[in-house]
Coordinates of C-alpha atoms in Angstrom, one line a residue:
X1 CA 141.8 -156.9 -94.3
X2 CA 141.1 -153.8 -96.6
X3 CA 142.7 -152.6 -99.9
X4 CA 142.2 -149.3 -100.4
X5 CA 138.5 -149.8 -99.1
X6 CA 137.8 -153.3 -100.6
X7 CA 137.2 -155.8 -98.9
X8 CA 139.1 -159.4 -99.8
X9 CA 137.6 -162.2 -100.0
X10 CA 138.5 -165.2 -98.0
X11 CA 139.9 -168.4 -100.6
X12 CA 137.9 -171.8 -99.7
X13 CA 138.7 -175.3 -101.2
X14 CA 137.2 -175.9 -104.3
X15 CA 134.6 -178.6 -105.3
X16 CA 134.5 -181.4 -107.4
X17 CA 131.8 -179.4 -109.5
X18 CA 133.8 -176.3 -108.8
X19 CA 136.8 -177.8 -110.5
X20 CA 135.3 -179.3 -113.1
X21 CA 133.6 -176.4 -114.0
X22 CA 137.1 -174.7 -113.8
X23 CA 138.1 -176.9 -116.4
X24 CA 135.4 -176.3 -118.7
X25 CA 136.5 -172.6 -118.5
X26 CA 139.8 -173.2 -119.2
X27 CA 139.0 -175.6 -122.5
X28 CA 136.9 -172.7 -124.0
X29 CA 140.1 -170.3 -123.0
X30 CA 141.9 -172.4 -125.1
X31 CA 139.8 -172.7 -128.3
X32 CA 139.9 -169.3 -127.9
X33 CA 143.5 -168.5 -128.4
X34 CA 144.7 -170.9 -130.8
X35 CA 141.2 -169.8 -132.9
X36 CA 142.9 -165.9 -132.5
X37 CA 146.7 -167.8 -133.5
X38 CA 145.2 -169.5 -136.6
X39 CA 143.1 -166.5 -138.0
X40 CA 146.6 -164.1 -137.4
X41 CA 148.8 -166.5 -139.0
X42 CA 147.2 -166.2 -142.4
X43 CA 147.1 -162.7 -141.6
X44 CA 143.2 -162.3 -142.0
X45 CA 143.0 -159.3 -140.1
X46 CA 140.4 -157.7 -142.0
X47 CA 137.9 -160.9 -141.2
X48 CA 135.2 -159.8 -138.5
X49 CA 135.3 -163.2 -137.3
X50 CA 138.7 -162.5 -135.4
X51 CA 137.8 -159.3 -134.3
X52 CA 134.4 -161.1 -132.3
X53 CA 137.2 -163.5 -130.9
X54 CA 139.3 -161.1 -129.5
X55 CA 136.5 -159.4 -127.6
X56 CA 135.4 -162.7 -126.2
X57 CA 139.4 -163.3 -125.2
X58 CA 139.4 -160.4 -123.4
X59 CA 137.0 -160.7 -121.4
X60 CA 138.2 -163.5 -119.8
X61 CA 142.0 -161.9 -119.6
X62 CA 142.6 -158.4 -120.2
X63 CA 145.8 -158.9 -119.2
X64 CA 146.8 -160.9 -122.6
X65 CA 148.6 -157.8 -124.5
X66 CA 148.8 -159.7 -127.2
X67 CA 145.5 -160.1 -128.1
X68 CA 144.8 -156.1 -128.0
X69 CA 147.3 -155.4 -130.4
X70 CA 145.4 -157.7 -132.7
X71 CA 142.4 -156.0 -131.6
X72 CA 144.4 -152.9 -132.9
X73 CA 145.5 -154.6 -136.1
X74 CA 141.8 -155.6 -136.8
X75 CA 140.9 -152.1 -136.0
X76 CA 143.7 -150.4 -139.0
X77 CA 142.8 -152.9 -141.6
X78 CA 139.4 -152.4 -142.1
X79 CA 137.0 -151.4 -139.5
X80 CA 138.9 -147.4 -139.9
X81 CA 139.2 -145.7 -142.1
X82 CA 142.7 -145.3 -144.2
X83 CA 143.4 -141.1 -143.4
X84 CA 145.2 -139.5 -145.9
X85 CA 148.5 -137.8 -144.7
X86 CA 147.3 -134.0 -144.9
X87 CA 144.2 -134.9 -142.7
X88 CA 143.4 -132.6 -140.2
X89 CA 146.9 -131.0 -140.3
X90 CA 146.3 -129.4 -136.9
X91 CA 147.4 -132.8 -135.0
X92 CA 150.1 -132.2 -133.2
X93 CA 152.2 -134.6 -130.7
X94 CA 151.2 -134.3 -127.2
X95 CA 151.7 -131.3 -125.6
X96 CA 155.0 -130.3 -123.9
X97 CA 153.3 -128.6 -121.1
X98 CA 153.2 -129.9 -117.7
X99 CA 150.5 -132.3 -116.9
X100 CA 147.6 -131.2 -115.1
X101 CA 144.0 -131.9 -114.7
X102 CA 140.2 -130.3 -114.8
X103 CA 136.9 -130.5 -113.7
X104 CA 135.0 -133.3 -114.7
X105 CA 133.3 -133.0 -117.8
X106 CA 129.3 -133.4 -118.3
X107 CA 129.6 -135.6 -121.0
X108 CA 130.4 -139.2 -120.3
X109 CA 131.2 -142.6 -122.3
X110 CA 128.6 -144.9 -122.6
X111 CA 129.2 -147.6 -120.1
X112 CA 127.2 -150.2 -122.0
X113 CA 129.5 -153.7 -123.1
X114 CA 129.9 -153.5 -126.9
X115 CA 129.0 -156.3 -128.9
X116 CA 131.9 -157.7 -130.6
X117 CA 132.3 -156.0 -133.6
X118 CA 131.8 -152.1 -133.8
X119 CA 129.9 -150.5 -136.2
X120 CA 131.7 -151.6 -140.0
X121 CA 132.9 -148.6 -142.3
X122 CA 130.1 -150.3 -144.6
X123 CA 129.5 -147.4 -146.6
X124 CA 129.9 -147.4 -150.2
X125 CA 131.8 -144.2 -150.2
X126 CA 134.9 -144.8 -148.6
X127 CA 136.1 -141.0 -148.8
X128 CA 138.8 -142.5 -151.5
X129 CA 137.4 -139.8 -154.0
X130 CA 138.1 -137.0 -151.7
X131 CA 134.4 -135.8 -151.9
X132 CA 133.5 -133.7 -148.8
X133 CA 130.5 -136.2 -148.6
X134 CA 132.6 -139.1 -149.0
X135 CA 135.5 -137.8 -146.0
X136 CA 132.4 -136.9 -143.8
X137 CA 131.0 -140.6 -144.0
X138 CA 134.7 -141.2 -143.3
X139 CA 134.8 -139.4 -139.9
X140 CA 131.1 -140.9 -138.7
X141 CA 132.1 -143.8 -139.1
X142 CA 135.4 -143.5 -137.3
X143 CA 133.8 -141.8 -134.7
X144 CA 131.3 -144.5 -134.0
X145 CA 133.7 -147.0 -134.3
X146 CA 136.0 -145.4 -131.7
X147 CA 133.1 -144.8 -129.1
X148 CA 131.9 -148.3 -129.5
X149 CA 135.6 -149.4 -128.5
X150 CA 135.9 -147.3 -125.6
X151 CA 132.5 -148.2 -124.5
X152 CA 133.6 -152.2 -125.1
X153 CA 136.2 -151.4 -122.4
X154 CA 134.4 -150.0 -119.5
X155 CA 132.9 -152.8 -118.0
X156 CA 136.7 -154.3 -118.2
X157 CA 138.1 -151.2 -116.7
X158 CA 135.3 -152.1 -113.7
X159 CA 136.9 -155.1 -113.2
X160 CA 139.7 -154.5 -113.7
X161 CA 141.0 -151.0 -112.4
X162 CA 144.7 -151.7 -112.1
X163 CA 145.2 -153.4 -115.7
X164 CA 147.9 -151.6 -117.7
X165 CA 147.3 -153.1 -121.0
X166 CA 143.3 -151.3 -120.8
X167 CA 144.4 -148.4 -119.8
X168 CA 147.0 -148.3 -123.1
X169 CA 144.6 -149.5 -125.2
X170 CA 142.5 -146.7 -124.0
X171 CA 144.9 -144.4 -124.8
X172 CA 145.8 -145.5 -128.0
X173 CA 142.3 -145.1 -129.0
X174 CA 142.3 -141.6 -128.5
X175 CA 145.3 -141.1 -130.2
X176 CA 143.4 -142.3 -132.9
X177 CA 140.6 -139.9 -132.5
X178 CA 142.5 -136.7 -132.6
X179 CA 144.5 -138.4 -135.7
X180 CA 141.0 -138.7 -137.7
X181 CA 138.2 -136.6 -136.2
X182 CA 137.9 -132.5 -136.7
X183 CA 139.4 -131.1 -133.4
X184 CA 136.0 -130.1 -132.4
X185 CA 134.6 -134.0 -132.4
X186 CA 138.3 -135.6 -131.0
X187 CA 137.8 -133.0 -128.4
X188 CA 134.5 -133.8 -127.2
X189 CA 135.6 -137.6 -127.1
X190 CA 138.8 -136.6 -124.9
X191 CA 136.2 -134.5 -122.4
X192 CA 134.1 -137.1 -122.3
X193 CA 137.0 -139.3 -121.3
X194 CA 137.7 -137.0 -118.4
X195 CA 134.7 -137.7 -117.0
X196 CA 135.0 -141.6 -116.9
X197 CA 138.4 -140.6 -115.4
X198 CA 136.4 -138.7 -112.8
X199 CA 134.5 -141.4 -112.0
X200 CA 136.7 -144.1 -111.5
X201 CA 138.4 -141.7 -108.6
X202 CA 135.1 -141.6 -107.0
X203 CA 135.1 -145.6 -106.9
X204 CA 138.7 -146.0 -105.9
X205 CA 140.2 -142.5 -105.0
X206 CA 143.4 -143.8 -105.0
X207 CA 144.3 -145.7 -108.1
X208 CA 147.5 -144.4 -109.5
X209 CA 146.7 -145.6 -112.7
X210 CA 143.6 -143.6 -112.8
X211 CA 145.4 -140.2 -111.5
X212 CA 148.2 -140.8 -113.8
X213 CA 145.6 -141.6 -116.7
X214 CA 143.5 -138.0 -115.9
X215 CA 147.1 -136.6 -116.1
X216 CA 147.6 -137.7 -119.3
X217 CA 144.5 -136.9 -120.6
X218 CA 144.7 -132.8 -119.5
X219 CA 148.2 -132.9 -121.3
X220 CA 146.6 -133.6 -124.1
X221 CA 143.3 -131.4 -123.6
X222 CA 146.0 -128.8 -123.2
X223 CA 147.8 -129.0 -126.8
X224 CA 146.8 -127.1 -129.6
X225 CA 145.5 -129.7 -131.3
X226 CA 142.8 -130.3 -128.6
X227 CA 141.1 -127.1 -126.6
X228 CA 144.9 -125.1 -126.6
X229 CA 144.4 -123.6 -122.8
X230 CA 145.7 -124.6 -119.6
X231 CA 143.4 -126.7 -116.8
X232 CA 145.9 -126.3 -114.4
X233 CA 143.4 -124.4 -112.1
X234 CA 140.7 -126.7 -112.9
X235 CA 142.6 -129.8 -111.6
X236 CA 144.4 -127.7 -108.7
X237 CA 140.1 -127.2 -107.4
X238 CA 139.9 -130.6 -107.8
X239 CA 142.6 -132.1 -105.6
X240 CA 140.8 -129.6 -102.9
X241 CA 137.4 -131.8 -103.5
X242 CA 139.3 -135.3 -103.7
X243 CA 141.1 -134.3 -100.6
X244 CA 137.5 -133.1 -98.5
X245 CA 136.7 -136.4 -99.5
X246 CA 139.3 -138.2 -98.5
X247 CA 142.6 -136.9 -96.4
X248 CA 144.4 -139.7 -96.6
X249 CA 144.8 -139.7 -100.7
X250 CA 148.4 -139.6 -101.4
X251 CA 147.8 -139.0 -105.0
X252 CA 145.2 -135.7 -104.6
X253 CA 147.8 -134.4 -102.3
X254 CA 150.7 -135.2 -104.7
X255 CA 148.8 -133.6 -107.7
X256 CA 148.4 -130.5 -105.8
X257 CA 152.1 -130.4 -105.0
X258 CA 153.2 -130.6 -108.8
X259 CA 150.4 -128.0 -110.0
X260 CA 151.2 -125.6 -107.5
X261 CA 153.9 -124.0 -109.0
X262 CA 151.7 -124.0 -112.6
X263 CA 149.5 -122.2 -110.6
X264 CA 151.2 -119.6 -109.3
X265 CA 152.8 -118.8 -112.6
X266 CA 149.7 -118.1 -114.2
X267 CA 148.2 -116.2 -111.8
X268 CA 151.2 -114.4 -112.0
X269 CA 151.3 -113.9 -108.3
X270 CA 153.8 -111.3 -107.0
X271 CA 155.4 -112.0 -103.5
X272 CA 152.9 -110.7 -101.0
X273 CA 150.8 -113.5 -103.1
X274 CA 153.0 -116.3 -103.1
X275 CA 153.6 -116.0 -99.6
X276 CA 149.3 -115.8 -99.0
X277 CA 149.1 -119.1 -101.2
X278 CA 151.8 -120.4 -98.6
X279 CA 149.9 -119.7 -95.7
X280 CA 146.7 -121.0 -97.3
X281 CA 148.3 -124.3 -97.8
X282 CA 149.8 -124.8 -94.7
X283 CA 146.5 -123.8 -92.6
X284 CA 144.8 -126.3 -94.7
X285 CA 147.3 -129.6 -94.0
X286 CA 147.4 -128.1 -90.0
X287 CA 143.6 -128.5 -90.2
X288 CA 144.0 -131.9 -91.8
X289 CA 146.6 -133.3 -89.3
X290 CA 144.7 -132.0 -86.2
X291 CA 142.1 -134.6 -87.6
X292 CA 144.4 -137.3 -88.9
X293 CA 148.1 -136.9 -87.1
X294 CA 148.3 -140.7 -87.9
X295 CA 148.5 -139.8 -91.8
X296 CA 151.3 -140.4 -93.2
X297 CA 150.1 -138.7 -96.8
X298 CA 149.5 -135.5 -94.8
X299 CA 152.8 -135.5 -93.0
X300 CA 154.8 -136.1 -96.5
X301 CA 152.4 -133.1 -98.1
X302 CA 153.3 -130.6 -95.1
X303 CA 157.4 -131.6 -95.5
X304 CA 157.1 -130.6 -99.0
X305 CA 155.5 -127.3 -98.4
X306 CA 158.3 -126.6 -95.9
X307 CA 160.9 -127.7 -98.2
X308 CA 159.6 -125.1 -100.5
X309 CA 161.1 -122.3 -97.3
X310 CA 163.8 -124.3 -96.7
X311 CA 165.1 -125.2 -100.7
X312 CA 168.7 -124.3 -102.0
X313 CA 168.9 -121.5 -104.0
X314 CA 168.1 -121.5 -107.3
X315 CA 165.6 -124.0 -107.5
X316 CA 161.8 -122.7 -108.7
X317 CA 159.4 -122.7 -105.3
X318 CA 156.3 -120.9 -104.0
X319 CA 158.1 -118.4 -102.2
X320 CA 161.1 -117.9 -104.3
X321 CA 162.2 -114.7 -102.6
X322 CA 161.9 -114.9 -99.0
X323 CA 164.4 -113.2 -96.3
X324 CA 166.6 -115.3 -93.8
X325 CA 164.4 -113.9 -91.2
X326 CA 161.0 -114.7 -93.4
X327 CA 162.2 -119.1 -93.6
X328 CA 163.4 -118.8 -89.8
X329 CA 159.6 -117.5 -88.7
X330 CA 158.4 -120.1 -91.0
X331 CA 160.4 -122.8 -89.4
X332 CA 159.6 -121.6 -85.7
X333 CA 156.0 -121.3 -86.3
X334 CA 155.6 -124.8 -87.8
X335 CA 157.8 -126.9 -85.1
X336 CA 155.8 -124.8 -82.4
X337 CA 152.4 -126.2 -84.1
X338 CA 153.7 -129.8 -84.0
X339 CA 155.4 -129.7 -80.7
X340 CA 151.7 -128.4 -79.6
X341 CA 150.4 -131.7 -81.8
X342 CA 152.8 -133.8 -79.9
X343 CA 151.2 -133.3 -76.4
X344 CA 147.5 -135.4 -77.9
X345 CA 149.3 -137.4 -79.9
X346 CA 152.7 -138.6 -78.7
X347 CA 152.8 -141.9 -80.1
X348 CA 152.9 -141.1 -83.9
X349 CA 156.2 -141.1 -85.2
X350 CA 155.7 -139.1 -88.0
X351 CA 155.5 -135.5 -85.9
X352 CA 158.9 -136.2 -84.7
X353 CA 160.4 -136.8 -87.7
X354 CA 159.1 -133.5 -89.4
X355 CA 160.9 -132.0 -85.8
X356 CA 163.8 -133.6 -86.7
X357 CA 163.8 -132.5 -90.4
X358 CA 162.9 -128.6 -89.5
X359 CA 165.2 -128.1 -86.1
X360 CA 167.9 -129.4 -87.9
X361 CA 166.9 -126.2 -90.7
X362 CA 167.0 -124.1 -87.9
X363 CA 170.3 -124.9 -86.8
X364 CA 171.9 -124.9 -90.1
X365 CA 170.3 -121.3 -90.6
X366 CA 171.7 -120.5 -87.7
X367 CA 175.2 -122.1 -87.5
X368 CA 176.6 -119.9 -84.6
X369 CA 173.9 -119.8 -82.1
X370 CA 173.6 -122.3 -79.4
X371 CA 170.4 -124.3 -78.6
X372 CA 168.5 -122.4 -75.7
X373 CA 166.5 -125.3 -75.2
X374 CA 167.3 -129.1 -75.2
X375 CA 164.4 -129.5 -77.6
X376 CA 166.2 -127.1 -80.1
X377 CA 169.2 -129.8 -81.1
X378 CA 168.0 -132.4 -83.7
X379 CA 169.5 -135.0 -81.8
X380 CA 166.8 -134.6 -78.8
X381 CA 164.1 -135.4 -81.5
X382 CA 166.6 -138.7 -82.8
X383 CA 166.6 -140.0 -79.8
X384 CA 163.0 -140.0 -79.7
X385 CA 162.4 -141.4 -82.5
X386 CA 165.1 -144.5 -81.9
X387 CA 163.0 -145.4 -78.2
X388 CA 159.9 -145.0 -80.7
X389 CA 161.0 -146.7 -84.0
X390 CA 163.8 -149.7 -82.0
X391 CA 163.4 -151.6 -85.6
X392 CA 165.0 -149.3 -88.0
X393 CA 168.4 -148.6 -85.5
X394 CA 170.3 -148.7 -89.0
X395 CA 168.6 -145.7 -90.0
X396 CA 168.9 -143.7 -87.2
X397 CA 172.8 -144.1 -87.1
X398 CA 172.9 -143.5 -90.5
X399 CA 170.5 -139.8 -89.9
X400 CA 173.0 -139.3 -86.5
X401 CA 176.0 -139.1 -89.1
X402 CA 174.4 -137.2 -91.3
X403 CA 173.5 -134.6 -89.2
X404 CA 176.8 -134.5 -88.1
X405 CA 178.2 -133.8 -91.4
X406 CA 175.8 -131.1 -92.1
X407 CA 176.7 -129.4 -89.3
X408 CA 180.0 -129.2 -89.7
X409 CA 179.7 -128.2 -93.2
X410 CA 177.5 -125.2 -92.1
X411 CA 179.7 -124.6 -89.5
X412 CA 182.6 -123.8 -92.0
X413 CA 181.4 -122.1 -94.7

C-alpha cells in the first residue's frame, strides 16, 4: 500500500546479527542522553561539548523535544550573540494579516548536514562597546550561526517530514533572525526559507505540515518588519501550479479557498468581477472532475464554491451581492452539470451527495413551488445514496430529519 506516494516497506524478522546490532544502537543512545543529562545538570550550557552531543542525539531521534530546547539553551548562552533591547527596533510580532503564501524564492538554504557546532561568535569584539564595527561582527556572526542551524536540519526534515519538534525549532530560528539581523539580511533568510518550503511540496505535495509551515512563513514575509506587502496573489498562482500537478491535493485546493477572498479584496473587484472570478473557478473544478469524479478533494472544493451562492446573509463571500434569481441559475446550472456527470460515472457517491446538498437549496429558495420532476426533491437523491452507501444508514436518517426540519422552517417564515 501507498502513503501519499510512498511506498511501505514490508517488516521481516530480525537476525541474530540484526538484533545485536540493534542493541549496540541503543547502548550508544544511551550514553548519549545521560552525557546531555549530566552536562545540563551543572548547567554548562555554554560548553561546545554539549552542543556536539545534541546534534548527534538528534540525529538519531528528532522527536526528543527535550534535547532541542537544550540545543536552544546552548544556542542563547554563547554561540549568539546577547542583543541589546533597542536592536533593530523595527521587529514587530507576527503580522495580523491573514496567512498566505508566494512564489518560491531563488535563493535556497544550503542543504549540506552541519557539523556539530556552528560557527563560535569567536571574535574579540563582542559588539559590547556599541562600535558599529563591533555590532556588525555581532550580526555576521549571528547570521552564520543561524544558517548553519537551519542547514543542520535539512537532511532531518528529509527524513523526517512530518516531525513537529523540527519544524518548531525551525521556526524559532527565524524568530531569531528577524530579532537580530537588519530587516534586509532576516528577510533574505525568510525568502530563502520559502524556497525549502517549496521544495518539500514538490517531494510530498501533501504534507500539512509543510503547507501550514509556507503559511506561516508568508504571514511573516508579510509584516512590516519583513518585506510589508501582501503575497496573497503570489500564493493564490501557486495553488493553480500545485493543483496542475496534482488534482487530488486537499491542501492546494484548501489554500485557494482561504486566499480567495484576500484576493478579491485587493483586486478590489466590483460585482461583474466577482461574479467572472466565480465562473473561472467553477469551470476549472468542472474540468478537474470530468478527469477525477472519484476525487473527493475536488468534490469538497466545488461544495465550497457553491456555498459561497448559497451562504446566509451577512457572511463575507465572492459574490456578496447576487439576486434570488442570480443563486437559483447558479444552483440549476451546477446540478444540471453533475446530473450530466452521473450518466459516466454513476457509482461515485460523491456526485449525489453535492445533488443532495444543492436540490435541497433549490427547494428552500423556492419554498412554494412544487417539484416538476422526481429528481427535483432531495429525498430522490437520499435514497440514492442509502442503496449506494448501506453502511452509514445512521446518517442518512439523521440527513432525512434534517431535511425535514428545514423545510418546514422555510415553509413558515
Amino acid at each position: 500500500m501507498d502513503n501519499h506516494g510512498i511506498a511501505r516497506v514490508a517488516r521481516t524478522a530480525r537476525t541474530e546479527e540484526q538484533r545485536r546490532r540493534d542493541l549496540d544502537k541503543i547502548q550508544k543512545y544511551r550514553e548519549l542522553e545521560d552525557a546531555i543529562r549530566d552536562k545540563t545538570s551543572r548547567g554548562a550550557y555554554d560548553d561546545p561539548a554539549l552542543f556536539s552531543l545534541t546534534s548527534k542525539l538528534l540525529r538519531l531521534n528528532p522527536e526528543y523535544y527535550t534535547t532541542w530546547n537544550v540545543r536552544r539553551r546552548c544556542l542563547t548562552s554563547g554561540l549568539l550573540s546577547r542583543p541589546s533591547a533597542g536592536s533593530w527596533p523595527s521587529r514587530a510580532s507576527p503580522s495580523s494579516l491573514p496567512s498566505a503564501t508566494t512564489s518560491p524564492s531563488p535563493a535556497a538554504c544550503s542543504s549540506s548536514s552541519s557539523a556539530a557546532i556552528p560557527p563560535s561568535p569567536s571574535s574579540p569584539t563582542t559588539g559590547k562597546s556599541g562600535t558599529t564595527a563591533d555590532a556588525d561582527a555581532d550580526i555576521q556572526s549571528d547570521a552564520d550561526v543561524l544558517q548553519s542551524e537551519l542547514a543542520f536540519i535539512i537532511p532531518l526534515l528529509l527524513e523526517f517530514p512530518k516531525c513537529y519538534w523540527i519544524w518548531k525549532y525551525r521556526k524559532w530560528l527565524l524568530e531569531q533572525a528577524t530579532l537580530r539581523l537588519p530587516r534586509p539580511l532576516a528577510s533574505n533568510v525568510w525568502e530563502a526559507e520559502l524556497a525549502l518550503a517549496s521544495k518539500m511540496l514538490v517531494k510530498d505535495r501533501r504534507n500539512f505540515h509543510a503547507w501550514g509551515y509556507r503559511r506561516y512563513l508568508v504571514a511573516r514575509l508579510e509584516s512590516p518588519a519583513l518585506l510589508g506587502r501582501s503575497l496573497a496573489e503570489d500564493e493564490f498562482a501557486y495553488t493553480r501550479k500545485m493543483i496542475k500537478d496534482d488534482l487530488s491535493n486537499f491542501s492546494a485546493w484548501h489554500n485557494r479557498s482561504r486566499l480567495m477572498l484576500r484576493v478579491l479584496d485587493e483586486r478590489r473587484a466590483d460585482d461583474e468581477a466577482r461574479a467572472a472570478f466565480l465562473e473561472t473557478e467553477l469551470n476549472l473544478v468542472q474540468e478537474a472532475l470530468n478527469v477525477g469524479p472519484e476525487d473527493q478533494s475536488l468534490w469538497y472544493y466545488h461544495r465550497y464554491l457553491m456555498s459561497q451562492v448559497t451562504g446566509p446573509q451577512g457572511r463575507p463571500t465572492i459574490t456578496p451581492n447576487l439576486t434570488a434569481e442570480q443563486k437559483i441559475s447558479y444552483l440549476e446550472q451546477e446540478v444540471e452539470f453533475i446530473k450530466d456527470l452521473l450518466q459516466d460515472f454513476p457509482g461515485i457517491k460523491w456526485p449525489y451527495e453535492a445533488l443532495l446538498e444543492y436540490t435541497l437549496a433549490l427547494r428552500k429558495s423556492r419554498p412554494s413551488a412544487e417539484a416538476d420532476r422526481e429528481d427535483d426533491n432531495p429525498n430522490f437523491w437520499l435514497t440514492k445514496l442509502r442503496n449506494l452507501d448501506a453502511m452509514q444508514t445512521g446518517r442518512w436518517n439523521d440527513v432525512e430529519r434534517d431535511i425535514e426540519q428545514q423545510l418546514i422552517a422555510c415553509s413558515n417564515e
